[in-house]
Amino acid sequence: MLTYLLKERSGRFVLLGTGCLLAGYLCQFLSLPLVSTLCFYIAIFFLGYQATKNAIVDTWQNRQLNVDLLMILAALGACTIGFESEGALLLFIFAVAEVLEQYANDRSSSAITALMSQVPETAQRLLPSGETEEVLTGELKVGDQILIAKGAQISIDGTVESAVEVNEAALTGESVPVHKNIGEEVYAGTVNAGQSFVLKVSKTADQTVFSNIIRMVEEAENRPSKASRFIDKIENKYVWSVLIAVPLFIALLHFGQGLSFQEAFYRGMVFLTVASPCALVASATPATLAAISKGARNGILVKGGAALEALNQMEHLLSEKTGTLTFGAFDVVDYELADELLAEVVFMEQHSTHPIAQAIVTKFKAVDLSKLDRQQEVEELTGSGLRKGSIQIGKPSDFSGFADPKGIQGKLSQSDYTYVLVSKDQQIQGYLALSDQIRPQAKEAVKNFQAAGVTVHMLTGDNEKVAQHVAAELGIDQYQAAMMPEDKIHYVKTGQDKGYIMGMIGDGINDAPALALADISVAMGSGSAVAMESADIVIVKNDLAKLYQEFESSRKLKRIIRENIIFAVGVIIGLVIANFFGWITLPYAVLFHEGSTILVILNGLRMLK
């Protein structure tokens, strides 16, 4: 803490002011009234400098009054009636509370700063000759190859060209190294836990997961919760109310109760101090920033306090199946297709990033594509597969009006596999059967959400048989099969029309409209950029258990903010009543009022645990 105070200008002023305040009390004890008064005034200058600056800037530039103004006026008022020590003490505790709040905010973002400091600024780029050259990561382009030494931190996102072990603790919080196969992606800031390997750059330095974390957290600070917005909205009006009430209060005591003007004015300064909403203003923001920081440290990117607020109110959670509830790492287990059409399918699927497409390409990577017409365009049918000329591939529901001379569709209804059909000239020619595995952590997360009162729905484009099988395995009662993108939008809107708070998880381009419509939207870090931009929350790894952890964190944040607000308002009311009856002096008013602010901030920092 001392290091922090010395580093910041406001902190150094607090230290100087504290020294002068202590010197003033010492001189007062030694019966040196002139010297002690001078020390108190110097202390007031240093301790009140930042508050005065904030008050002037807000009043002049933003046409807004804030709590800093109340504190300055209270301190100056105390000085005018000879209570310099009380004025200095007031500003001392207020300045300490302000510095502590700033420290809390900085502490909340320190995890992000620490995260970024782990990303190397340079990389070893491989040259055609086989030698390496050291370059700045900002100079790397997509397609460049870099060498990652054993134990080194990875400097940029890319795909591995050999099987490797990577420690992703800095990104996801999981300390167990993750095995990466050839072609799988690794992220900047993670650590090579195995032998040296070659990395093919897949994203530029400003597009990496780490750079997105920084951008999203910075944006989050400008997206406050409803509680924060409400407090900010009433602060100006509240300060005006106090400034009007103080002279009326002094007049009431002086003319109504017959107190001397000095005594009435003194009690007015106490009122000005205790009525200041310092603790109330600090009730939400430090705790919210701490929660956002904690989430980022654990691989959850939350885009603001409003997203956390919506998350803790969520009543229904709609989840995509592939890649979220299941691994999405499909494997082709059966197929019936002529060789020339199989080659066409492999070529077409190379144009898609869908897990099913990748599985087909991987399974049939040895198929000869040299005789294919590569000039003909491959068209992506949103939510319905791919088309190249007269050839179309997609899920069975997309071929309901097609001729089926081999009776293939009848065979598929008897299996739990995921099927891709292939047609030519409006006739179904064959199929590929794929299998997917359920994520163990998803099963636990579904159970936890349901226990917390959140209804989980599974939405999938797969057929009824597959959907029913996966839903039964996960214990999900609500599921919808064979869904198109517009069906997901309708599903979200139907729930909202009934008054429910709807959450949505997705990872593809076709999920983006539903994500944008949902009250709280969640995207998987391995999903499309469009889905991540549309979402309120991004899970770096496809782990639904982490979303439940953030759900629990959002509930804790709600409790802490509610505790802070009740406590802050209670202290203000209690101190105002005590002052009305003359039961409290300015030093005690300062101690209790600013002490409550410090307690509120410390309570908010519990979110970092």
Coordinates of C-alpha atoms in Angstrom, one line a residue:
M1 CA 0.0 0.0 0.0
L2 CA 2.9 2.4 0.9
T3 CA 4.4 1.7 -2.5
Y4 CA 1.1 2.6 -4.2
L5 CA 0.8 5.8 -2.2
L6 CA 4.4 6.9 -3.2
K7 CA 3.7 6.1 -6.9
E8 CA 0.5 8.2 -7.2
R9 CA 0.6 12.0 -6.9
S10 CA -2.7 11.9 -4.9
G11 CA -1.1 9.3 -2.6
R12 CA 2.0 11.4 -2.0
F13 CA -0.2 14.4 -1.1
V14 CA -2.1 12.2 1.4
L15 CA 1.2 11.2 3.0
L16 CA 2.4 14.8 3.2
G17 CA -1.0 15.9 4.6
T18 CA -1.0 13.1 7.1
G19 CA 2.5 14.2 8.3
C20 CA 1.3 17.8 8.7
L21 CA -1.8 16.6 10.6
L22 CA 0.2 14.6 13.0
A23 CA 2.6 17.6 13.5
G24 CA -0.4 19.8 14.2
Y25 CA -1.6 17.5 16.9
L26 CA 1.9 17.3 18.4
C27 CA 2.2 21.1 18.5
Q28 CA -1.2 21.3 20.0
F29 CA -0.1 18.9 22.7
L30 CA 3.0 21.0 23.3
S31 CA 0.9 24.2 23.6
L32 CA 2.2 25.8 20.3
P33 CA -1.2 27.1 19.0
L34 CA 0.2 29.2 16.1
V35 CA 2.4 26.4 14.8
S36 CA -0.3 23.8 15.2
T37 CA -2.8 26.0 13.3
L38 CA -0.3 26.5 10.5
C39 CA 0.3 22.7 10.4
F40 CA -3.4 22.0 10.2
Y41 CA -3.9 24.5 7.3
I42 CA -1.0 23.0 5.4
A43 CA -2.5 19.5 6.0
I44 CA -5.9 20.8 4.7
F45 CA -4.1 22.0 1.5
F46 CA -2.5 18.6 0.8
L47 CA -5.4 16.5 1.9
G48 CA -8.0 18.6 0.2
Y49 CA -6.1 19.3 -3.1
Q50 CA -7.5 16.3 -5.1
A51 CA -11.1 16.8 -3.7
T52 CA -11.0 20.5 -4.6
K53 CA -9.7 19.7 -8.1
N54 CA -12.5 17.1 -8.6
A55 CA -15.2 19.5 -7.3
I56 CA -14.0 22.3 -9.6
V57 CA -13.7 20.1 -12.7
D58 CA -17.1 18.5 -12.2
T59 CA -18.8 21.8 -11.5
W60 CA -17.2 23.7 -14.3
Q61 CA -16.9 21.1 -17.1
N62 CA -19.8 18.7 -16.4
R63 CA -22.2 21.2 -14.6
Q64 CA -22.4 18.5 -11.9
L65 CA -22.0 18.8 -8.1
N66 CA -20.4 15.9 -6.3
V67 CA -19.6 14.7 -2.8
D68 CA -16.1 16.2 -3.0
L69 CA -17.7 19.7 -2.9
L70 CA -19.6 18.8 0.3
M71 CA -16.4 17.7 2.0
I72 CA -14.4 20.8 1.0
L73 CA -17.2 23.1 2.2
A74 CA -17.5 21.3 5.5
A75 CA -13.7 21.5 6.1
L76 CA -13.7 25.3 5.2
G77 CA -16.7 25.9 7.3
A78 CA -15.0 24.2 10.3
C79 CA -12.0 26.5 9.8
T80 CA -14.1 29.7 9.8
I81 CA -15.2 29.0 13.4
G82 CA -11.8 27.9 14.7
F83 CA -12.0 24.1 14.3
E84 CA -9.0 23.7 12.0
S85 CA -8.1 20.3 13.5
E86 CA -11.5 18.9 12.8
G87 CA -11.4 20.3 9.2
A88 CA -8.0 18.6 8.6
L89 CA -9.2 15.4 10.2
L90 CA -12.3 15.4 8.0
L91 CA -10.2 15.8 4.8
F92 CA -7.7 13.2 6.1
I93 CA -10.2 10.4 6.4
F94 CA -12.0 11.5 3.2
A95 CA -8.7 11.5 1.3
V96 CA -7.8 8.1 2.7
A97 CA -11.2 6.7 1.6
E98 CA -10.7 8.2 -1.9
V99 CA -7.2 6.8 -2.3
L100 CA -8.5 3.4 -1.0
E101 CA -11.3 3.5 -3.6
Q102 CA -8.8 4.2 -6.4
Y103 CA -6.6 1.5 -5.1
A104 CA -9.5 -0.9 -5.2
N105 CA -10.3 0.1 -8.8
D106 CA -6.6 -0.3 -9.7
R107 CA -6.5 -3.6 -7.9
S108 CA -9.5 -4.8 -9.8
S109 CA -7.7 -4.2 -13.1
S110 CA -4.3 -5.3 -11.9
A111 CA -5.2 -8.9 -13.0
I112 CA -5.6 -7.6 -16.5
T113 CA -2.3 -5.7 -16.4
A114 CA -0.5 -8.8 -15.0
L115 CA -2.1 -10.9 -17.7
M116 CA -0.8 -8.6 -20.5
S117 CA 2.6 -8.4 -19.0
Q118 CA 2.9 -12.1 -19.6
V119 CA 2.7 -11.7 -23.4
P120 CA 6.1 -11.4 -24.9
E121 CA 6.6 -8.3 -27.1
T122 CA 8.9 -10.1 -29.5
A123 CA 8.9 -13.4 -31.4
Q124 CA 11.4 -15.6 -33.3
R125 CA 10.2 -15.6 -36.9
L126 CA 11.3 -18.5 -39.1
L127 CA 13.0 -17.5 -42.4
P128 CA 12.9 -19.6 -45.6
S129 CA 16.5 -20.5 -44.9
G130 CA 15.6 -22.2 -41.6
E131 CA 17.2 -19.5 -39.5
T132 CA 15.3 -17.2 -37.2
E133 CA 15.0 -13.5 -36.7
E134 CA 13.7 -11.6 -33.7
V135 CA 10.8 -9.3 -34.6
L136 CA 8.1 -7.4 -32.7
T137 CA 4.8 -9.3 -32.4
G138 CA 3.1 -6.3 -34.0
E139 CA 5.1 -7.0 -37.2
L140 CA 3.9 -10.6 -37.5
K141 CA 1.4 -11.4 -40.2
V142 CA -1.1 -14.2 -40.6
G143 CA 0.7 -17.2 -42.1
D144 CA 4.1 -16.3 -40.6
Q145 CA 5.9 -19.2 -38.8
I146 CA 7.5 -18.6 -35.4
L147 CA 9.6 -20.9 -33.2
I148 CA 8.4 -21.4 -29.6
A149 CA 11.2 -22.6 -27.3
K150 CA 10.6 -25.2 -24.5
G151 CA 9.2 -23.4 -21.5
A152 CA 8.7 -20.1 -23.4
Q153 CA 5.5 -18.0 -23.4
I154 CA 3.6 -17.9 -26.6
S155 CA 3.7 -14.4 -28.1
I156 CA 0.7 -14.6 -30.5
D157 CA -2.3 -16.7 -31.4
G158 CA -1.7 -19.4 -33.9
T159 CA -2.0 -23.1 -34.9
V160 CA 0.6 -25.7 -34.0
E161 CA 2.4 -27.8 -36.6
S162 CA 3.1 -30.7 -34.2
A163 CA 1.5 -32.2 -31.1
V164 CA 2.3 -30.1 -28.0
E165 CA 1.5 -29.5 -24.4
V166 CA 0.4 -26.0 -23.4
N167 CA -0.2 -24.5 -19.9
E168 CA -3.2 -22.1 -20.3
A169 CA -3.4 -21.1 -16.6
A170 CA -2.8 -17.4 -17.4
L171 CA -5.8 -17.4 -19.7
T172 CA -8.3 -19.9 -18.1
G173 CA -7.1 -20.4 -14.5
E174 CA -6.5 -24.2 -15.2
S175 CA -3.0 -25.2 -14.2
V176 CA -3.1 -28.7 -15.9
P177 CA -1.3 -28.5 -19.3
V178 CA -3.6 -29.0 -22.3
H179 CA -2.7 -31.4 -25.2
K180 CA -2.9 -29.7 -28.6
N181 CA -2.9 -31.8 -31.8
I182 CA -1.6 -30.6 -35.2
G183 CA -3.7 -27.7 -36.5
E184 CA -5.2 -26.8 -33.1
E185 CA -5.0 -23.2 -31.9
V186 CA -2.9 -21.9 -29.0
Y187 CA -3.1 -18.5 -27.5
A188 CA -0.7 -15.6 -26.7
G189 CA 0.3 -15.5 -23.1
T190 CA 0.1 -19.3 -22.5
V191 CA 3.2 -21.4 -21.9
N192 CA 4.9 -24.2 -23.9
A193 CA 5.0 -27.0 -21.4
G194 CA 6.6 -29.5 -23.8
Q195 CA 9.3 -29.5 -26.5
S196 CA 10.0 -26.6 -28.9
F197 CA 7.6 -26.3 -31.8
V198 CA 6.7 -24.2 -34.8
L199 CA 3.6 -22.0 -34.7
K200 CA 1.7 -20.7 -37.7
V201 CA 0.3 -17.3 -36.9
S202 CA -3.5 -17.2 -37.2
K203 CA -4.2 -13.7 -35.8
T204 CA -2.4 -10.4 -35.8
A205 CA -1.3 -9.0 -32.4
D206 CA -4.4 -6.7 -32.1
Q207 CA -6.8 -9.6 -32.7
T208 CA -5.5 -12.1 -30.1
V209 CA -7.6 -13.3 -27.2
F210 CA -5.5 -11.2 -24.9
S211 CA -6.0 -8.0 -26.8
N212 CA -9.7 -8.7 -26.9
I213 CA -9.6 -9.2 -23.1
I214 CA -8.1 -5.7 -22.6
R215 CA -10.6 -4.1 -25.0
M216 CA -13.6 -5.8 -23.4
V217 CA -12.6 -4.9 -19.9
E218 CA -12.0 -1.3 -20.9
E219 CA -15.4 -1.2 -22.5
A220 CA -16.9 -2.9 -19.4
E221 CA -15.8 0.1 -17.2
N222 CA -18.1 2.3 -19.3
R223 CA -21.1 0.0 -19.0
P224 CA -22.2 0.4 -15.4
S225 CA -25.0 -1.6 -13.7
K226 CA -28.4 -0.1 -13.1
A227 CA -27.5 0.4 -9.5
S228 CA -24.4 2.4 -10.4
R229 CA -26.3 4.4 -13.0
F230 CA -29.0 5.2 -10.5
I231 CA -26.4 6.3 -7.9
D232 CA -24.6 8.5 -10.4
K233 CA -27.9 10.0 -11.5
I234 CA -29.0 11.1 -8.1
E235 CA -25.6 12.3 -6.8
N236 CA -25.9 15.8 -8.3
K237 CA -29.5 16.2 -7.1
Y238 CA -28.6 14.9 -3.7
V239 CA -25.7 17.3 -3.3
W240 CA -28.0 20.2 -4.2
S241 CA -30.5 19.0 -1.6
V242 CA -27.8 18.9 1.1
L243 CA -26.5 22.4 0.2
I244 CA -30.1 23.8 0.5
A245 CA -30.8 21.9 3.7
V246 CA -27.6 23.0 5.6
P247 CA -28.5 26.7 5.8
L248 CA -32.1 25.8 6.7
F249 CA -30.8 23.5 9.4
I250 CA -28.5 26.2 10.8
A251 CA -31.4 28.7 10.8
L252 CA -33.7 26.2 12.6
L253 CA -31.1 25.6 15.4
H254 CA -30.2 29.3 15.7
F255 CA -33.7 30.9 15.5
G256 CA -35.9 27.9 16.5
Q257 CA -33.9 26.4 19.3
G258 CA -32.0 29.5 20.4
L259 CA -28.5 28.1 19.9
S260 CA -25.6 30.5 19.4
F261 CA -24.7 31.1 15.7
Q262 CA -21.3 29.4 16.3
E263 CA -22.9 26.3 17.8
A264 CA -25.6 26.2 15.1
F265 CA -23.0 26.7 12.4
Y266 CA -20.8 23.9 13.9
R267 CA -23.8 21.5 13.9
G268 CA -24.5 22.6 10.3
M269 CA -20.9 21.5 9.3
V270 CA -21.5 18.2 11.1
F271 CA -24.8 17.9 9.1
L272 CA -22.9 18.7 5.9
T273 CA -20.4 15.9 6.7
V274 CA -22.8 13.1 7.7
A275 CA -25.3 13.8 5.0
S276 CA -22.6 13.4 2.3
P277 CA -23.3 10.2 0.2
C278 CA -19.6 9.1 0.1
A279 CA -20.3 5.5 1.1
L280 CA -23.4 5.3 -1.1
V281 CA -21.4 6.5 -4.2
A282 CA -18.8 3.8 -3.5
S283 CA -21.4 1.0 -3.0
A284 CA -21.4 -0.4 -6.5
T285 CA -18.5 0.5 -8.7
P286 CA -15.5 -0.9 -6.8
A287 CA -17.3 -4.2 -6.2
T288 CA -18.4 -4.4 -9.9
L289 CA -14.9 -3.8 -11.2
A290 CA -13.5 -6.4 -8.8
A291 CA -16.1 -8.9 -10.1
I292 CA -15.2 -8.2 -13.8
S293 CA -11.5 -8.5 -13.0
K294 CA -12.0 -11.8 -11.2
G295 CA -13.9 -13.2 -14.1
A296 CA -11.2 -12.1 -16.6
R297 CA -8.6 -13.9 -14.4
N298 CA -10.7 -17.1 -14.7
G299 CA -11.3 -16.9 -18.4
I300 CA -14.7 -15.2 -18.4
L301 CA -14.9 -11.8 -20.1
V302 CA -17.9 -9.8 -18.9
K303 CA -18.8 -6.6 -20.8
G304 CA -19.9 -4.4 -17.9
G305 CA -21.8 -4.3 -14.7
A306 CA -25.1 -4.4 -16.6
A307 CA -24.2 -7.8 -17.9
L308 CA -23.5 -9.1 -14.4
E309 CA -26.8 -7.7 -13.2
A310 CA -28.7 -9.4 -16.0
L311 CA -26.9 -12.7 -15.3
N312 CA -28.0 -12.9 -11.7
Q313 CA -31.6 -12.3 -12.8
M314 CA -31.6 -14.9 -15.5
E315 CA -34.5 -17.4 -15.3
H316 CA -34.0 -19.4 -18.5
L317 CA -30.8 -20.4 -20.1
L318 CA -30.9 -21.5 -23.8
S319 CA -27.8 -23.4 -24.9
E320 CA -26.5 -24.6 -28.3
K321 CA -25.6 -28.3 -28.2
T322 CA -22.5 -28.6 -30.4
G323 CA -19.3 -27.3 -28.8
T324 CA -21.1 -26.1 -25.6
L325 CA -22.9 -29.1 -24.1
T326 CA -20.9 -31.5 -26.3
F327 CA -17.2 -31.4 -27.3
G328 CA -18.1 -30.6 -30.9
A329 CA -15.1 -32.8 -31.9
F330 CA -17.1 -35.0 -34.2
D331 CA -15.8 -38.2 -35.8
V332 CA -17.2 -39.8 -38.9
V333 CA -18.3 -43.3 -37.8
D334 CA -20.2 -44.4 -41.0
Y335 CA -20.9 -43.2 -44.5
E336 CA -22.6 -44.2 -47.7
L337 CA -21.5 -42.1 -50.7
A338 CA -19.9 -42.6 -54.1
D339 CA -16.2 -41.7 -54.3
E340 CA -16.6 -38.8 -56.8
L341 CA -19.3 -37.2 -54.5
L342 CA -17.2 -37.9 -51.4
A343 CA -14.4 -35.8 -53.0
E344 CA -16.8 -33.0 -53.7
V345 CA -18.0 -33.1 -50.1
V346 CA -14.5 -32.9 -48.7
F347 CA -13.7 -30.0 -51.0
M348 CA -16.9 -28.1 -50.0
E349 CA -16.4 -28.7 -46.3
Q350 CA -12.9 -27.1 -46.5
H351 CA -14.8 -23.8 -46.9
S352 CA -16.5 -24.1 -43.5
T353 CA -15.2 -23.8 -39.9
H354 CA -18.1 -25.8 -38.4
P355 CA -16.9 -28.8 -36.2
I356 CA -18.8 -31.2 -38.5
A357 CA -17.0 -29.9 -41.5
Q358 CA -13.6 -30.1 -39.9
A359 CA -14.3 -33.7 -38.8
I360 CA -15.2 -34.7 -42.4
V361 CA -12.1 -33.0 -43.8
T362 CA -9.9 -34.6 -41.2
K363 CA -11.4 -38.1 -41.8
F364 CA -11.0 -38.0 -45.5
K365 CA -7.8 -35.9 -45.8
A366 CA -6.3 -38.6 -48.1
V367 CA -9.0 -38.3 -50.7
D368 CA -7.8 -37.1 -54.1
L369 CA -9.2 -33.7 -55.0
S370 CA -7.1 -33.0 -58.1
K371 CA -9.9 -33.8 -60.6
L372 CA -12.5 -31.5 -59.1
D373 CA -13.7 -28.2 -60.6
R374 CA -12.2 -25.7 -58.2
Q375 CA -13.5 -22.7 -60.1
Q376 CA -17.2 -23.2 -59.2
E377 CA -18.2 -21.2 -56.2
V378 CA -19.1 -22.9 -52.9
E379 CA -22.0 -21.1 -51.3
E380 CA -22.8 -21.2 -47.6
L381 CA -26.5 -21.6 -46.8
T382 CA -27.0 -19.9 -43.4
G383 CA -28.0 -22.7 -41.0
S384 CA -28.5 -25.1 -43.8
G385 CA -25.1 -26.4 -45.0
L386 CA -23.3 -25.8 -48.3
R387 CA -24.0 -25.8 -52.0
K388 CA -21.8 -26.1 -55.1
G389 CA -23.7 -26.1 -58.3
S390 CA -26.2 -28.9 -58.2
I391 CA -24.5 -30.5 -55.2
Q392 CA -25.9 -29.7 -51.7
I393 CA -24.8 -30.9 -48.3
G394 CA -26.6 -30.3 -45.0
K395 CA -28.7 -31.7 -42.2
P396 CA -31.6 -34.1 -43.0
S397 CA -34.4 -31.5 -42.3
D398 CA -33.0 -29.5 -45.2
F399 CA -33.9 -32.2 -47.7
S400 CA -37.6 -32.9 -46.9
G401 CA -38.7 -32.0 -50.4
F402 CA -35.9 -33.9 -52.2
A403 CA -36.3 -37.2 -54.1
D404 CA -34.9 -40.2 -52.0
P405 CA -34.7 -43.2 -54.4
K406 CA -32.4 -45.1 -51.9
G407 CA -34.7 -44.6 -48.9
I408 CA -31.9 -43.1 -47.0
Q409 CA -34.0 -40.8 -44.8
G410 CA -36.0 -43.7 -43.5
K411 CA -32.8 -45.4 -42.3
L412 CA -31.6 -42.4 -40.4
S413 CA -34.5 -42.1 -38.0
Q414 CA -33.4 -45.3 -36.3
S415 CA -30.1 -44.0 -35.1
D416 CA -28.7 -41.5 -32.5
Y417 CA -25.9 -40.3 -34.8
T418 CA -25.7 -36.8 -36.3
Y419 CA -26.2 -37.1 -40.1
V420 CA -25.1 -35.0 -43.0
L421 CA -26.9 -35.7 -46.3
V422 CA -25.6 -35.2 -49.8
S423 CA -27.8 -34.5 -52.8
K424 CA -27.3 -33.9 -56.5
D425 CA -29.9 -32.5 -58.8
Q426 CA -32.5 -32.5 -56.0
Q427 CA -31.9 -36.3 -55.3
I428 CA -30.4 -37.6 -52.1
Q429 CA -27.3 -39.6 -53.0
G430 CA -25.8 -40.6 -49.6
Y431 CA -25.0 -39.7 -46.1
L432 CA -22.2 -39.3 -43.5
A433 CA -22.9 -40.3 -39.9
L434 CA -21.0 -38.5 -37.1
S435 CA -20.8 -39.0 -33.3
D436 CA -20.2 -36.4 -30.6
Q437 CA -19.4 -36.7 -26.9
I438 CA -21.1 -34.9 -24.0
R439 CA -18.8 -32.6 -21.9
P440 CA -18.7 -33.9 -18.3
Q441 CA -18.5 -30.3 -16.9
A442 CA -21.6 -29.4 -18.9
K443 CA -23.6 -32.1 -17.2
E444 CA -22.5 -30.8 -13.7
A445 CA -23.2 -27.2 -14.8
V446 CA -26.7 -28.0 -16.0
K447 CA -27.4 -29.7 -12.7
N448 CA -26.2 -26.7 -10.8
F449 CA -28.2 -24.2 -12.8
Q450 CA -31.3 -26.2 -12.3
A451 CA -30.7 -26.4 -8.6
A452 CA -30.3 -22.6 -8.6
G453 CA -33.8 -22.3 -10.2
V454 CA -32.6 -21.6 -13.7
T455 CA -34.4 -23.6 -16.4
V456 CA -32.0 -24.9 -19.0
H457 CA -33.1 -25.4 -22.6
M458 CA -31.1 -27.1 -25.3
L459 CA -31.4 -25.8 -28.9
T460 CA -29.9 -27.7 -31.8
G461 CA -30.1 -28.1 -35.5
D462 CA -29.7 -31.8 -35.2
N463 CA -32.6 -34.2 -35.6
E464 CA -35.1 -35.2 -32.9
K465 CA -33.4 -38.5 -32.1
V466 CA -30.0 -37.0 -31.4
A467 CA -31.5 -34.1 -29.5
Q468 CA -33.5 -36.4 -27.3
H469 CA -30.5 -38.6 -26.6
V470 CA -28.2 -35.7 -25.6
A471 CA -31.0 -34.0 -23.5
A472 CA -31.6 -37.3 -21.6
E473 CA -27.9 -37.7 -20.9
L474 CA -27.7 -34.1 -19.5
G475 CA -31.0 -34.2 -17.6
I476 CA -32.5 -31.4 -19.7
D477 CA -36.3 -31.6 -20.0
Q478 CA -36.7 -28.6 -22.4
Y479 CA -35.1 -29.1 -25.8
Q480 CA -35.8 -28.2 -29.4
A481 CA -34.4 -30.1 -32.4
A482 CA -34.0 -29.1 -36.1
M483 CA -33.8 -25.4 -35.3
M484 CA -33.0 -22.7 -37.9
P485 CA -31.5 -19.3 -36.9
E486 CA -34.9 -17.7 -37.1
D487 CA -36.3 -20.4 -34.9
K488 CA -33.9 -19.4 -32.1
I489 CA -34.8 -15.8 -32.4
H490 CA -38.5 -16.7 -32.1
Y491 CA -37.7 -19.0 -29.1
V492 CA -36.0 -16.1 -27.3
K493 CA -38.7 -13.6 -28.1
T494 CA -41.5 -16.0 -26.9
G495 CA -39.8 -16.4 -23.5
Q496 CA -39.4 -12.6 -23.2
D497 CA -43.0 -12.0 -24.2
K498 CA -44.0 -14.2 -21.2
G499 CA -41.9 -11.9 -18.9
Y500 CA -38.9 -14.2 -18.4
I501 CA -35.2 -13.1 -18.3
M502 CA -33.7 -15.1 -21.1
G503 CA -30.1 -16.1 -21.4
M504 CA -28.5 -17.5 -24.6
I505 CA -25.3 -19.4 -25.3
G506 CA -24.0 -19.7 -28.8
D507 CA -20.8 -19.8 -30.9
G508 CA -21.7 -19.4 -34.6
I509 CA -22.6 -16.7 -37.0
N510 CA -26.1 -18.1 -37.1
D511 CA -26.4 -17.6 -33.3
A512 CA -25.6 -13.8 -33.4
P513 CA -29.2 -12.6 -34.0
A514 CA -30.5 -14.6 -31.1
L515 CA -27.6 -13.5 -28.9
A516 CA -28.3 -9.9 -29.7
L517 CA -31.9 -10.3 -28.7
A518 CA -31.4 -12.2 -25.5
D519 CA -31.4 -10.4 -22.1
I520 CA -28.0 -11.9 -21.3
S521 CA -25.9 -13.5 -24.1
V522 CA -22.9 -15.7 -23.8
A523 CA -20.4 -16.6 -26.6
M524 CA -17.7 -19.3 -26.6
G525 CA -14.2 -18.1 -27.1
S526 CA -13.7 -20.6 -29.9
G527 CA -16.7 -19.4 -31.8
S528 CA -17.1 -16.8 -34.5
A529 CA -16.0 -13.2 -34.0
V530 CA -19.6 -12.0 -34.8
A531 CA -21.0 -14.2 -31.9
M532 CA -18.4 -12.8 -29.5
E533 CA -19.1 -9.2 -30.5
S534 CA -22.9 -9.8 -30.1
A535 CA -22.5 -11.4 -26.6
D536 CA -22.4 -9.8 -23.1
I537 CA -20.1 -12.5 -21.8
V538 CA -17.4 -14.5 -23.5
I539 CA -16.1 -17.8 -22.1
V540 CA -12.5 -18.2 -23.4
K541 CA -12.8 -22.0 -23.2
N542 CA -15.9 -23.9 -24.0
D543 CA -16.6 -24.8 -20.4
L544 CA -20.2 -24.3 -19.2
A545 CA -19.0 -24.8 -15.6
K546 CA -17.2 -21.4 -15.8
L547 CA -20.5 -19.7 -16.7
Y548 CA -22.1 -21.2 -13.6
Q549 CA -19.1 -19.9 -11.5
E550 CA -19.8 -16.4 -13.0
F551 CA -23.5 -16.8 -12.3
E552 CA -22.7 -17.5 -8.6
S553 CA -20.3 -14.5 -8.7
S554 CA -23.0 -12.3 -10.0
R555 CA -25.3 -13.3 -7.2
K556 CA -22.6 -12.6 -4.7
L557 CA -22.1 -9.2 -6.3
K558 CA -25.8 -8.4 -6.0
R559 CA -25.7 -9.3 -2.3
I560 CA -22.6 -7.2 -1.7
I561 CA -24.1 -4.1 -3.5
R562 CA -27.4 -4.5 -1.6
E563 CA -25.5 -4.8 1.7
N564 CA -23.4 -1.7 0.9
I565 CA -26.4 0.4 -0.1
I566 CA -28.4 -0.6 3.1
F567 CA -25.4 0.0 5.3
A568 CA -24.5 3.4 3.7
V569 CA -28.1 4.7 3.8
G570 CA -28.5 3.4 7.4
V571 CA -25.3 5.2 8.6
I572 CA -26.3 8.5 6.9
I573 CA -29.8 8.4 8.6
G574 CA -28.4 7.4 11.9
L575 CA -25.8 10.2 11.9
V576 CA -28.2 12.8 10.7
I577 CA -30.6 11.9 13.6
A578 CA -27.7 11.9 16.1
N579 CA -26.6 15.3 14.9
F580 CA -30.1 16.8 15.2
F581 CA -30.2 16.0 18.9
G582 CA -26.6 17.2 19.3
W583 CA -25.2 13.7 20.3
I584 CA -22.2 13.8 17.9
T585 CA -19.2 16.1 17.4
L586 CA -17.5 16.8 14.1
P587 CA -14.5 14.4 14.7
Y588 CA -16.8 11.5 15.5
A589 CA -19.1 12.4 12.6
V590 CA -16.0 12.3 10.3
L591 CA -14.8 9.0 11.8
F592 CA -18.2 7.2 11.5
H593 CA -19.1 8.7 8.1
E594 CA -15.7 8.2 6.3
G595 CA -15.2 4.9 8.2
S596 CA -18.4 3.6 6.6
T597 CA -17.1 4.5 3.2
I598 CA -13.9 2.6 3.8
L599 CA -15.9 -0.4 5.1
V600 CA -18.1 -0.3 1.9
I601 CA -15.0 -0.3 -0.3
L602 CA -13.4 -3.2 1.6
N603 CA -16.6 -5.1 1.4
G604 CA -16.6 -4.7 -2.4
L605 CA -13.1 -6.0 -2.6
R606 CA -14.4 -9.3 -1.4
M607 CA -15.3 -10.0 -5.0
L608 CA -11.6 -10.4 -5.8
K609 CA -11.5 -13.6 -3.7

